[in-house]
């Protein structure tokens, strides 16, 4: 049963006309990087709630979420109008198994995200454990336009701290990329452009894949990796593919 508590808005950061980050303060339970919680409002005695992954580290008092403002959405347009000092509701306990302790050790870790689904990866990359567990980490972010590539300061900071371990690969579908690859994640996997870009050859013996995004992207990417002999990762039967559907 959900336990809803008040969360006070600290700031709203706009990255583009539709993409924004919401930072709140609340006395939530401890969580793991990669997990999600729910935000909600009450409208005419009816609760409107949606799940959002933490972008911040578990150690931070500032709870940050990366959102897209959907014009006909029930919740995001309300969240987009919030001002510092206003209050919303947050579920006190986080949930989800898209966490580092669920991923087997390997030489390579591939983080594949579309849109706002990069959020849990940013939380994980700010943890020390991930750098001890994997020799090469590849953050892949699929977007439509270059200005959809948010959190560049944070990503560049992590790159500076781990220049030999981390590769950042934007994949832009609707215009020429300023950095990275043009197209979609699925195409880049299918024709090996993604792997050639960082000069790596992932195999079932040396690579793990974490996939987070819209359900169709997750399904299609998983299918492509299975065709390349990678297996789904399960607790009873460890494999190479761990997924999180983002809605």
mmCIF file of C-alpha atoms in Angstrom:
data_model
loop_
_atom_site.group_PDB
_atom_site.id
_atom_site.type_symbol
_atom_site.label_atom_id
_atom_site.label_comp_id
_atom_site.label_asym_id
_atom_site.label_seq_id
_atom_site.Cartn_x
_atom_site.Cartn_y
_atom_site.Cartn_z
ATOM 1 C CA UNK A 1 0.000 0.000 0.000
ATOM 2 C CA UNK A 2 1.348 3.405 -0.991
ATOM 3 C CA UNK A 3 2.562 5.795 1.669
ATOM 4 C CA UNK A 4 2.316 9.322 0.291
ATOM 5 C CA UNK A 5 4.182 12.202 1.913
ATOM 6 C CA UNK A 6 4.622 15.878 1.119
ATOM 7 C CA UNK A 7 7.496 16.993 -1.101
ATOM 8 C CA UNK A 8 8.492 20.646 -1.307
ATOM 9 C CA UNK A 9 9.583 21.937 -4.704
ATOM 10 C CA UNK A 10 13.115 23.324 -4.623
ATOM 11 C CA UNK A 11 13.567 24.176 -8.302
ATOM 12 C CA UNK A 12 12.409 23.464 -11.842
ATOM 13 C CA UNK A 13 15.088 23.338 -14.542
ATOM 14 C CA UNK A 14 14.035 23.637 -18.174
ATOM 15 C CA UNK A 15 16.307 21.986 -20.745
ATOM 16 C CA UNK A 16 14.106 22.657 -23.785
ATOM 17 C CA UNK A 17 10.501 23.634 -24.548
ATOM 18 C CA UNK A 18 9.290 20.211 -23.387
ATOM 19 C CA UNK A 19 12.029 18.707 -21.207
ATOM 20 C CA UNK A 20 12.515 19.705 -17.589
ATOM 21 C CA UNK A 21 13.879 18.470 -14.283
ATOM 22 C CA UNK A 22 11.967 18.740 -11.038
ATOM 23 C CA UNK A 23 13.933 18.908 -7.786
ATOM 24 C CA UNK A 24 12.105 18.414 -4.494
ATOM 25 C CA UNK A 25 12.904 17.810 -0.853
ATOM 26 C CA UNK A 26 11.113 15.102 1.125
ATOM 27 C CA UNK A 27 11.813 12.603 3.872
ATOM 28 C CA UNK A 28 11.782 9.499 1.654
ATOM 29 C CA UNK A 29 13.041 6.046 2.572
ATOM 30 C CA UNK A 30 16.549 5.008 1.484
ATOM 31 C CA UNK A 31 16.691 3.817 -2.146
ATOM 32 C CA UNK A 32 19.155 2.359 -4.627
ATOM 33 C CA UNK A 33 20.462 4.116 -7.718
ATOM 34 C CA UNK A 34 18.289 3.035 -10.645
ATOM 35 C CA UNK A 35 15.054 2.733 -8.669
ATOM 36 C CA UNK A 36 11.912 4.799 -9.186
ATOM 37 C CA UNK A 37 9.167 6.283 -7.084
ATOM 38 C CA UNK A 38 5.854 8.016 -7.842
ATOM 39 C CA UNK A 39 4.812 11.646 -7.847
ATOM 40 C CA UNK A 40 1.188 12.653 -7.576
ATOM 41 C CA UNK A 41 -1.378 15.385 -7.114
ATOM 42 C CA UNK A 42 -4.979 15.260 -5.942
ATOM 43 C CA UNK A 43 -7.510 16.621 -8.427
ATOM 44 C CA UNK A 44 -11.174 16.717 -7.334
ATOM 45 C CA UNK A 45 -10.536 13.985 -4.758
ATOM 46 C CA UNK A 46 -8.881 11.802 -7.413
ATOM 47 C CA UNK A 47 -5.180 10.954 -7.270
ATOM 48 C CA UNK A 48 -3.159 11.392 -10.457
ATOM 49 C CA UNK A 49 0.171 9.565 -10.134
ATOM 50 C CA UNK A 50 3.059 8.587 -12.385
ATOM 51 C CA UNK A 51 6.348 6.738 -11.831
ATOM 52 C CA UNK A 52 9.660 8.565 -12.222
ATOM 53 C CA UNK A 53 13.229 7.384 -11.684
ATOM 54 C CA UNK A 54 15.594 9.180 -9.357
ATOM 55 C CA UNK A 55 18.330 11.085 -11.193
ATOM 56 C CA UNK A 56 20.136 12.044 -8.001
ATOM 57 C CA UNK A 57 22.323 9.786 -5.892
ATOM 58 C CA UNK A 58 20.819 8.019 -2.875
ATOM 59 C CA UNK A 59 23.039 10.183 -0.670
ATOM 60 C CA UNK A 60 21.586 13.488 -1.896
ATOM 61 C CA UNK A 61 18.836 15.372 -0.054
ATOM 62 C CA UNK A 62 17.749 16.939 -3.356
ATOM 63 C CA UNK A 63 15.438 14.470 -5.098
ATOM 64 C CA UNK A 64 15.596 15.033 -8.845
ATOM 65 C CA UNK A 65 13.398 13.715 -11.652
ATOM 66 C CA UNK A 66 13.700 14.158 -15.435
ATOM 67 C CA UNK A 67 10.382 14.680 -17.214
ATOM 68 C CA UNK A 68 8.813 15.486 -20.544
ATOM 69 C CA UNK A 69 5.863 17.841 -20.573
ATOM 70 C CA UNK A 70 3.177 15.984 -22.527
ATOM 71 C CA UNK A 71 0.535 18.434 -23.796
ATOM 72 C CA UNK A 72 -2.408 16.105 -23.165
ATOM 73 C CA UNK A 73 -0.880 14.419 -20.127
ATOM 74 C CA UNK A 74 -2.775 14.279 -16.857
ATOM 75 C CA UNK A 75 0.189 14.974 -14.588
ATOM 76 C CA UNK A 76 3.241 16.400 -16.392
ATOM 77 C CA UNK A 77 1.574 19.724 -17.397
ATOM 78 C CA UNK A 78 0.699 20.267 -13.730
ATOM 79 C CA UNK A 79 4.239 19.459 -12.605
ATOM 80 C CA UNK A 80 5.635 21.793 -15.264
ATOM 81 C CA UNK A 81 3.884 24.791 -13.676
ATOM 82 C CA UNK A 82 5.184 24.195 -10.153
ATOM 83 C CA UNK A 83 7.137 26.935 -8.423
ATOM 84 C CA UNK A 84 9.702 26.707 -5.601
ATOM 85 C CA UNK A 85 7.997 26.372 -2.243
ATOM 86 C CA UNK A 86 4.912 24.606 -3.593
ATOM 87 C CA UNK A 87 4.070 21.076 -2.467
ATOM 88 C CA UNK A 88 3.288 17.839 -4.263
ATOM 89 C CA UNK A 89 3.036 14.262 -3.054
ATOM 90 C CA UNK A 90 5.733 11.620 -3.362
ATOM 91 C CA UNK A 91 5.625 7.932 -2.571
ATOM 92 C CA UNK A 92 7.931 7.454 0.391
ATOM 93 C CA UNK A 93 9.298 4.070 -0.682
ATOM 94 C CA UNK A 94 11.127 3.518 -3.971
ATOM 95 C CA UNK A 95 10.853 0.316 -5.976
ATOM 96 C CA UNK A 96 12.347 -1.447 -8.994
ATOM 97 C CA UNK A 97 15.117 -3.913 -9.808
ATOM 98 C CA UNK A 98 16.950 -1.826 -12.417
ATOM 99 C CA UNK A 99 19.900 -1.569 -10.063
ATOM 100 C CA UNK A 100 23.572 -2.418 -10.215
ATOM 101 C CA UNK A 101 23.333 -5.307 -7.762
ATOM 102 C CA UNK A 102 21.035 -7.104 -10.222
ATOM 103 C CA UNK A 103 23.621 -6.945 -13.039
ATOM 104 C CA UNK A 104 26.319 -9.627 -13.310
ATOM 105 C CA UNK A 105 29.948 -8.442 -13.430
ATOM 106 C CA UNK A 106 31.514 -8.175 -16.872
ATOM 107 C CA UNK A 107 34.148 -6.321 -18.840
ATOM 108 C CA UNK A 108 31.686 -4.037 -20.648
ATOM 109 C CA UNK A 109 28.489 -2.356 -19.438
ATOM 110 C CA UNK A 110 26.181 -0.842 -22.062
ATOM 111 C CA UNK A 111 23.542 1.629 -20.848
ATOM 112 C CA UNK A 112 20.951 2.130 -23.583
ATOM 113 C CA UNK A 113 18.357 4.874 -23.036
ATOM 114 C CA UNK A 114 15.886 6.933 -25.015
ATOM 115 C CA UNK A 115 14.569 10.328 -23.946
ATOM 116 C CA UNK A 116 14.060 10.900 -20.231
ATOM 117 C CA UNK A 117 14.931 7.264 -19.534
ATOM 118 C CA UNK A 118 18.553 8.337 -19.174
ATOM 119 C CA UNK A 119 17.618 9.374 -15.622
ATOM 120 C CA UNK A 120 18.353 6.111 -13.754
ATOM 121 C CA UNK A 121 21.659 5.717 -15.596
ATOM 122 C CA UNK A 122 22.801 9.138 -14.397
ATOM 123 C CA UNK A 123 22.041 8.080 -10.841
ATOM 124 C CA UNK A 124 23.996 4.841 -11.250
ATOM 125 C CA UNK A 125 26.974 6.575 -12.880
ATOM 126 C CA UNK A 126 27.346 8.822 -9.840
ATOM 127 C CA UNK A 127 27.956 5.751 -7.647
ATOM 128 C CA UNK A 128 31.495 4.457 -6.990
ATOM 129 C CA UNK A 129 30.560 0.775 -7.308
ATOM 130 C CA UNK A 130 29.887 0.872 -11.055
ATOM 131 C CA UNK A 131 33.482 1.943 -11.784
ATOM 132 C CA UNK A 132 34.861 -0.970 -9.792
ATOM 133 C CA UNK A 133 32.588 -3.545 -11.431
ATOM 134 C CA UNK A 134 33.120 -2.768 -15.145
ATOM 135 C CA UNK A 135 36.215 -1.912 -17.156
ATOM 136 C CA UNK A 136 34.358 -0.084 -19.957
ATOM 137 C CA UNK A 137 31.012 1.685 -19.570
ATOM 138 C CA UNK A 138 29.069 3.025 -22.554
ATOM 139 C CA UNK A 139 26.238 5.518 -22.028
ATOM 140 C CA UNK A 140 24.048 5.556 -25.143
ATOM 141 C CA UNK A 141 21.282 8.172 -25.362
ATOM 142 C CA UNK A 142 18.784 8.090 -28.212
ATOM 143 C CA UNK A 143 16.931 11.363 -28.905
ATOM 144 C CA UNK A 144 15.201 13.117 -31.786
ATOM 145 C CA UNK A 145 17.140 16.409 -31.759
ATOM 146 C CA UNK A 146 20.490 17.613 -30.439
ATOM 147 C CA UNK A 147 18.827 19.955 -27.939
ATOM 148 C CA UNK A 148 17.128 16.932 -26.368
ATOM 149 C CA UNK A 149 20.524 15.915 -24.967
ATOM 150 C CA UNK A 150 20.116 17.265 -21.452
ATOM 151 C CA UNK A 151 22.472 16.989 -18.455
ATOM 152 C CA UNK A 152 25.573 17.754 -20.507
ATOM 153 C CA UNK A 153 27.396 19.382 -17.574
ATOM 154 C CA UNK A 154 26.823 16.331 -15.371
ATOM 155 C CA UNK A 155 27.822 13.909 -18.128
ATOM 156 C CA UNK A 156 30.943 15.890 -19.007
ATOM 157 C CA UNK A 157 31.909 15.964 -15.348
ATOM 158 C CA UNK A 158 31.655 12.181 -15.117
ATOM 159 C CA UNK A 159 33.634 11.848 -18.360
ATOM 160 C CA UNK A 160 36.429 13.969 -16.889
ATOM 161 C CA UNK A 161 36.543 11.777 -13.788
ATOM 162 C CA UNK A 162 36.594 8.511 -15.772
ATOM 163 C CA UNK A 163 38.018 9.323 -19.238
ATOM 164 C CA UNK A 164 39.389 5.834 -19.844
ATOM 165 C CA UNK A 165 36.317 3.952 -18.655
ATOM 166 C CA UNK A 166 33.314 5.932 -19.886
ATOM 167 C CA UNK A 167 32.156 6.520 -23.453
ATOM 168 C CA UNK A 168 29.164 8.759 -24.168
ATOM 169 C CA UNK A 169 27.343 8.072 -27.438
ATOM 170 C CA UNK A 170 24.372 10.269 -28.395
ATOM 171 C CA UNK A 171 22.208 8.879 -31.182
ATOM 172 C CA UNK A 172 20.123 11.556 -32.897
ATOM 173 C CA UNK A 173 17.323 10.525 -35.241
ATOM 174 C CA UNK A 174 15.928 13.679 -36.878
ATOM 175 C CA UNK A 175 18.970 15.840 -37.604
ATOM 176 C CA UNK A 176 22.701 15.582 -38.015
ATOM 177 C CA UNK A 177 24.269 14.949 -34.593
ATOM 178 C CA UNK A 178 26.761 17.406 -33.161
ATOM 179 C CA UNK A 179 28.323 14.383 -31.491
ATOM 180 C CA UNK A 180 27.700 10.682 -31.912
ATOM 181 C CA UNK A 181 25.635 8.774 -34.463
ATOM 182 C CA UNK A 182 22.654 9.650 -36.652
ATOM 183 C CA UNK A 183 19.693 7.277 -36.533
ATOM 184 C CA UNK A 184 18.195 5.084 -33.847
ATOM 185 C CA UNK A 185 19.651 2.771 -31.231
ATOM 186 C CA UNK A 186 18.105 -0.265 -32.899
ATOM 187 C CA UNK A 187 19.655 0.571 -36.282
ATOM 188 C CA UNK A 188 23.030 1.277 -34.720
ATOM 189 C CA UNK A 189 22.981 -2.139 -33.054
ATOM 190 C CA UNK A 190 21.718 -3.951 -36.120
ATOM 191 C CA UNK A 191 24.466 -2.641 -38.406
ATOM 192 C CA UNK A 192 27.144 -2.590 -35.663
ATOM 193 C CA UNK A 193 27.674 1.178 -36.028
ATOM 194 C CA UNK A 194 27.298 1.596 -32.261
ATOM 195 C CA UNK A 195 30.015 -0.905 -31.447
ATOM 196 C CA UNK A 196 32.339 0.348 -34.165
ATOM 197 C CA UNK A 197 31.977 3.901 -32.840
ATOM 198 C CA UNK A 198 33.738 2.979 -29.585
ATOM 199 C CA UNK A 199 35.876 0.222 -31.113
ATOM 200 C CA UNK A 200 34.420 -2.540 -28.919
ATOM 201 C CA UNK A 201 33.136 -6.007 -29.726
ATOM 202 C CA UNK A 202 30.559 -7.013 -27.115
ATOM 203 C CA UNK A 203 29.917 -10.745 -26.748
ATOM 204 C CA UNK A 204 27.881 -12.815 -24.284
ATOM 205 C CA UNK A 205 31.142 -13.503 -22.459
ATOM 206 C CA UNK A 206 32.240 -9.895 -21.981
ATOM 207 C CA UNK A 207 29.210 -7.576 -21.995
ATOM 208 C CA UNK A 208 26.101 -6.590 -20.061
ATOM 209 C CA UNK A 209 23.261 -4.465 -21.450
ATOM 210 C CA UNK A 210 20.864 -2.308 -19.452
ATOM 211 C CA UNK A 211 17.950 -0.977 -21.537
ATOM 212 C CA UNK A 212 15.553 1.754 -20.422
ATOM 213 C CA UNK A 213 13.028 3.544 -22.597
ATOM 214 C CA UNK A 214 9.634 3.283 -24.204
ATOM 215 C CA UNK A 215 8.225 -0.265 -24.401
ATOM 216 C CA UNK A 216 8.678 -0.640 -28.164
ATOM 217 C CA UNK A 217 12.319 0.442 -27.996
ATOM 218 C CA UNK A 218 12.941 -1.979 -25.140
ATOM 219 C CA UNK A 219 11.243 -4.817 -27.013
ATOM 220 C CA UNK A 220 13.007 -4.178 -30.334
ATOM 221 C CA UNK A 221 16.445 -3.705 -28.778
ATOM 222 C CA UNK A 222 16.082 -6.826 -26.669
ATOM 223 C CA UNK A 223 15.091 -8.817 -29.748
ATOM 224 C CA UNK A 224 18.124 -7.577 -31.691
ATOM 225 C CA UNK A 225 20.475 -8.523 -28.862
ATOM 226 C CA UNK A 226 18.905 -11.965 -28.527
ATOM 227 C CA UNK A 227 19.534 -12.443 -32.252
ATOM 228 C CA UNK A 228 23.198 -11.750 -31.441
ATOM 229 C CA UNK A 229 23.142 -14.586 -28.860
ATOM 230 C CA UNK A 230 22.747 -12.432 -25.745
ATOM 231 C CA UNK A 231 20.287 -13.707 -23.105
ATOM 232 C CA UNK A 232 17.826 -12.035 -20.774
ATOM 233 C CA UNK A 233 19.162 -11.585 -17.271
ATOM 234 C CA UNK A 234 17.161 -13.316 -14.544
ATOM 235 C CA UNK A 235 17.988 -13.960 -10.920
ATOM 236 C CA UNK A 236 17.675 -17.726 -11.315
ATOM 237 C CA UNK A 237 19.418 -17.677 -14.683
ATOM 238 C CA UNK A 238 21.905 -14.799 -15.115
ATOM 239 C CA UNK A 239 22.205 -13.389 -18.611
ATOM 240 C CA UNK A 240 23.229 -10.214 -20.445
ATOM 241 C CA UNK A 241 20.057 -8.110 -20.906
ATOM 242 C CA UNK A 242 18.311 -6.216 -18.086
ATOM 243 C CA UNK A 243 15.388 -3.974 -18.974
ATOM 244 C CA UNK A 244 13.172 -1.256 -17.543
ATOM 245 C CA UNK A 245 10.078 -0.129 -19.445
ATOM 246 C CA UNK A 246 9.669 3.546 -18.794
ATOM 247 C CA UNK A 247 5.884 3.695 -18.758
#
